[in-house]
GROMACS .gro file of C-alpha atoms in nm:
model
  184
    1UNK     CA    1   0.000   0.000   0.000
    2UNK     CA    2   0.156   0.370  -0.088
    3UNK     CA    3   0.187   0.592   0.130
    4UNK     CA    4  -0.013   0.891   0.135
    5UNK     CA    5  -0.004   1.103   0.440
    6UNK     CA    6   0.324   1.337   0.263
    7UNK     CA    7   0.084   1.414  -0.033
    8UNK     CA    8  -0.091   1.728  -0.068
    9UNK     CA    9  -0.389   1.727  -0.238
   10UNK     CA   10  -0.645   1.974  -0.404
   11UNK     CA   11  -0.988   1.894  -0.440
   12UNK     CA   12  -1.160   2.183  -0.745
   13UNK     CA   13  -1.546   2.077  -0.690
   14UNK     CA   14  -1.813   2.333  -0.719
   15UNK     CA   15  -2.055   2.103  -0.529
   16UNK     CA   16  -1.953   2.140  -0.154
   17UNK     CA   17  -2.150   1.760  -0.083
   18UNK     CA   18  -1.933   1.593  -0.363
   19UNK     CA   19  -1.627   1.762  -0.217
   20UNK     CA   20  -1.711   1.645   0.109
   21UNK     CA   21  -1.739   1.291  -0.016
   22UNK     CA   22  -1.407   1.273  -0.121
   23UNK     CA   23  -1.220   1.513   0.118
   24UNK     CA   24  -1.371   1.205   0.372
   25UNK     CA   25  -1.238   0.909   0.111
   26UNK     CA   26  -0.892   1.025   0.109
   27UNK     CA   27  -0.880   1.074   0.471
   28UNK     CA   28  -0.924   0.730   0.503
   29UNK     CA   29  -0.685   0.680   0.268
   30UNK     CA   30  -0.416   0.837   0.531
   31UNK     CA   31  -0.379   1.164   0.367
   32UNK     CA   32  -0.419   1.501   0.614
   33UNK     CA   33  -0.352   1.795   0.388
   34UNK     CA   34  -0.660   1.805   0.148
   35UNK     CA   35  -0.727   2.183   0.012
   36UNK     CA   36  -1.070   2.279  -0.176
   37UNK     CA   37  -1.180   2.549  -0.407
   38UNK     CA   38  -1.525   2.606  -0.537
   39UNK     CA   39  -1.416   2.789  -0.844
   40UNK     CA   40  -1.116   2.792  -1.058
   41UNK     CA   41  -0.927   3.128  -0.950
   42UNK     CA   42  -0.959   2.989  -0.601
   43UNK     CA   43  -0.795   2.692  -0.693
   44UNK     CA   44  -0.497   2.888  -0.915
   45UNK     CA   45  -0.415   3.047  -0.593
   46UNK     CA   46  -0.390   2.802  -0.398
   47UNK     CA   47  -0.209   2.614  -0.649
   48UNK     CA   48   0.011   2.944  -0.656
   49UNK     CA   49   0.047   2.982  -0.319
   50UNK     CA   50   0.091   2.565  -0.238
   51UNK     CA   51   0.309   2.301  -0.283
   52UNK     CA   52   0.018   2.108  -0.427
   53UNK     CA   53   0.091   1.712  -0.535
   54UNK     CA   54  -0.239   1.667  -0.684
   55UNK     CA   55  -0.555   1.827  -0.784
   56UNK     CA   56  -0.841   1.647  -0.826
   57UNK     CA   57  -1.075   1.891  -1.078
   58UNK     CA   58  -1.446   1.833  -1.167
   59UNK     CA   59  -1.514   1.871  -1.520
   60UNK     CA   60  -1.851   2.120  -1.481
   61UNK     CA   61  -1.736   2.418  -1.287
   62UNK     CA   62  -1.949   2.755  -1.298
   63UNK     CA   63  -1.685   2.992  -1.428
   64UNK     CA   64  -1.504   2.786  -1.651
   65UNK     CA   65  -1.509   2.378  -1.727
   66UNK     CA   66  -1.241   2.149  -1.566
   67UNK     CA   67  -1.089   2.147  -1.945
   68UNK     CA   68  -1.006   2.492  -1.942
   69UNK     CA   69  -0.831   2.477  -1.624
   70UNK     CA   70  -0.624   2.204  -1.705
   71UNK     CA   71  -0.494   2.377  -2.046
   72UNK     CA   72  -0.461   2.709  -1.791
   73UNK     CA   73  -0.268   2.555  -1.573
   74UNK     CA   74  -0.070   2.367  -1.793
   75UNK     CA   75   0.020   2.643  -2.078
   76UNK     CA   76  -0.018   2.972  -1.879
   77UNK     CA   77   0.282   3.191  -1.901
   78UNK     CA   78   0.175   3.252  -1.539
   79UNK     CA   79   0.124   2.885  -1.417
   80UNK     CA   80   0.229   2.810  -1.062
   81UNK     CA   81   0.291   2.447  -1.134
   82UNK     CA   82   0.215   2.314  -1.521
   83UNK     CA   83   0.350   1.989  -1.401
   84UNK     CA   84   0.119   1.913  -1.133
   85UNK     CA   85  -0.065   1.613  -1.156
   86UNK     CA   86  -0.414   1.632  -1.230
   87UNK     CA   87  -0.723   1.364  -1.214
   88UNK     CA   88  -1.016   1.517  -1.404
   89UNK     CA   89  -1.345   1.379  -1.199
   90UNK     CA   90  -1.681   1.466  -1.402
   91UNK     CA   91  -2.044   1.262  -1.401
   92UNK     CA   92  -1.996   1.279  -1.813
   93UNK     CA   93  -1.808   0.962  -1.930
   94UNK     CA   94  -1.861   1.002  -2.267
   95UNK     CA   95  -1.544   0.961  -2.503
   96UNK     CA   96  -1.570   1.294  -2.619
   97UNK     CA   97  -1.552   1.430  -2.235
   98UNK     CA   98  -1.284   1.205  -2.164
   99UNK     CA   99  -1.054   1.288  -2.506
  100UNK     CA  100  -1.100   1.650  -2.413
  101UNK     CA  101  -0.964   1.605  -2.105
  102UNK     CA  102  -0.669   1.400  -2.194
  103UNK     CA  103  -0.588   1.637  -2.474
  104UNK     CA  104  -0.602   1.910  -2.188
  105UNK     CA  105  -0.336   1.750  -2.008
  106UNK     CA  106  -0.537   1.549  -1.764
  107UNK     CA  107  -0.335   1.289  -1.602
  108UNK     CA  108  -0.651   1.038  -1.499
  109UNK     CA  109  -1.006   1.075  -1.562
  110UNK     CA  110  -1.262   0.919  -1.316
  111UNK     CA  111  -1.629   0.911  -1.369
  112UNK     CA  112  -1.872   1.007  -1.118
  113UNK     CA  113  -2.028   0.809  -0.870
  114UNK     CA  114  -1.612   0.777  -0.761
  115UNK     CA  115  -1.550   0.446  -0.579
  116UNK     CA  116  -1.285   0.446  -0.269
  117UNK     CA  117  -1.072   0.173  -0.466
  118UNK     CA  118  -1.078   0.379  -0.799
  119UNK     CA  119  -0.999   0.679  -0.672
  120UNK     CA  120  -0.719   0.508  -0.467
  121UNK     CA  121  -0.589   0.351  -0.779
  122UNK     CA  122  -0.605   0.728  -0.923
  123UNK     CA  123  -0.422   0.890  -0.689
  124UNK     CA  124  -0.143   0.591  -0.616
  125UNK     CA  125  -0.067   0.588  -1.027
  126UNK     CA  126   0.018   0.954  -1.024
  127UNK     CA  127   0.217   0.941  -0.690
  128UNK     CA  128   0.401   0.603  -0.776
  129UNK     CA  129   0.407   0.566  -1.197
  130UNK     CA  130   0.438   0.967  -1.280
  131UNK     CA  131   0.453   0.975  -1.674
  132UNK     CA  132   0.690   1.197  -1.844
  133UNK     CA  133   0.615   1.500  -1.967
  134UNK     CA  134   0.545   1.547  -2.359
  135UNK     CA  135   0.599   1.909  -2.516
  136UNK     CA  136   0.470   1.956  -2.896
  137UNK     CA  137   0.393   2.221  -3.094
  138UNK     CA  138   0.003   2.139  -2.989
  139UNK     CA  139   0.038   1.995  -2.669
  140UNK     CA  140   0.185   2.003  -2.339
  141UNK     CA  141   0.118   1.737  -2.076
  142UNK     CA  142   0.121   1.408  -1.947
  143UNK     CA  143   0.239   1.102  -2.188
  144UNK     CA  144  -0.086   0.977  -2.304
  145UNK     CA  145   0.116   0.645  -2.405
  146UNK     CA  146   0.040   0.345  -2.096
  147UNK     CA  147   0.259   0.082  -2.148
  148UNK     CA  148   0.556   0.089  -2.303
  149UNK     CA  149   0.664  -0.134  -2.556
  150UNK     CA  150   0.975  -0.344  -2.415
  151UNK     CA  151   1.044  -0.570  -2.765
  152UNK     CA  152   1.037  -0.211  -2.964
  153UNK     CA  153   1.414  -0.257  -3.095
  154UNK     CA  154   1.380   0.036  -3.362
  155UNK     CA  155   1.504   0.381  -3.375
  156UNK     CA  156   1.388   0.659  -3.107
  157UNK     CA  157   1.014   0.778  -3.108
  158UNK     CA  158   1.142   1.137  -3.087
  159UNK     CA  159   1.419   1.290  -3.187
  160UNK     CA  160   1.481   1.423  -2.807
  161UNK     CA  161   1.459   1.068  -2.679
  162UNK     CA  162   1.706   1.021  -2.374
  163UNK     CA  163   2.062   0.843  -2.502
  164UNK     CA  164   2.080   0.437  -2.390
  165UNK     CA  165   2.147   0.447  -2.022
  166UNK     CA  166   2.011   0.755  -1.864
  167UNK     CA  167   1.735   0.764  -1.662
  168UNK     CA  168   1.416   0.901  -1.837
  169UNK     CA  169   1.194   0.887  -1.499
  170UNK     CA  170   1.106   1.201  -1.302
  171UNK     CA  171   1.197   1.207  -0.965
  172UNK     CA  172   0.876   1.132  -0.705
  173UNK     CA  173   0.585   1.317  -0.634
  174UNK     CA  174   0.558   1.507  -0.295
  175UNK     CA  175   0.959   1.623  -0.285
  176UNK     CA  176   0.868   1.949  -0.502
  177UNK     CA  177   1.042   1.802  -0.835
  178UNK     CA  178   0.998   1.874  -1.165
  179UNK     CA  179   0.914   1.548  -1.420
  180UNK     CA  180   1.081   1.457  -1.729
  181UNK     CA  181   0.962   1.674  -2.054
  182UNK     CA  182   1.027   1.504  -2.367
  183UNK     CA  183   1.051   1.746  -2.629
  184UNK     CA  184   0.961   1.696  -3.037
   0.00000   0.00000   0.00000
């Protein structure tokens, strides 16, 4: 079991019940230091003003959609942290809700009602497998790639692609590091 109680969480939920419901989950999860918004400025601040480890955003917020503050946080000149890691949470499961969010930079998408052993799966992924970091002309965010291929023999993916030997992993969440960006 991973340990949570060094992680520093974020919970963006407009809905103060929902936010209550998984402010509670977590702490039973071990971790102490859960912050909330209701809106997204709230939550940039705090982000600004925070070591924050993780956010957990819902996708339907009143002043702007959980989308839009995923592409703020990661592509704002002004970002406080663009490599934070960030677990969309909506009631819409649909593919195109869930390919918007990816192509945001969402780390993890859960679908609302959240169970305790999803959302613990969620949240030990990002603290214990961090993906690299992928910078294109179109996109900034999380490698969208699961798995990778361990027979794949061939030339580099990217042209940036780390020599043989050298450690392409980012360091671990909750020590205030910055991932891996793979650039092309």
């Amino acid at each position: 079991m991973s340990s949570l109680e060094k992680v520093t969480i974020l919970v963006l939920e407009d809905n103060s019940h929902m936010a209550l419901i998984l402010r509670e989950i977590m702490r039973g999860f071990g971790l102490r230091d859960i912050r909330e918004a209701r809106d997204a400025a709230t939550a940039f601040e705090i982000i600004k003003d925070n070591h924050i480890d993780i956010a957990l955003v819902d996708q339907n917020l009143g002043d702007l959609d959980g989308t839009e503050f995923v592409q703020l946080i990661r592509n704002a000149d002004d970002s406080p942290n663009p490599y934070i890691q960030i677990i969309m949470v909506t009631a819409h499961g649909d593919r195109k809700t869930v390919m918007e969010s990816l192509r945001a930079g969402a780390n993890e998408f859960m679908v609302k009602p959240v169970t305790p052993m999803d959302l613990y799966k969620k949240l030990v992924a990002c603290i214990d497998k961090p993906r690299q970091f992928v910078r294109t002309s179109t996109y900034f965010g999380p490698d969208r790639r699961r798995r990778q291929d361990t027979t794949y023999r061939g030339p580099w993916r990217r042209k940036n692609d780390p020599p043989e030997g050298i450690s392409d992993s980012g360091e671990q969440i909750g020590q205030g590091t910055r991932p891996t960006v793979i650039e092309g």
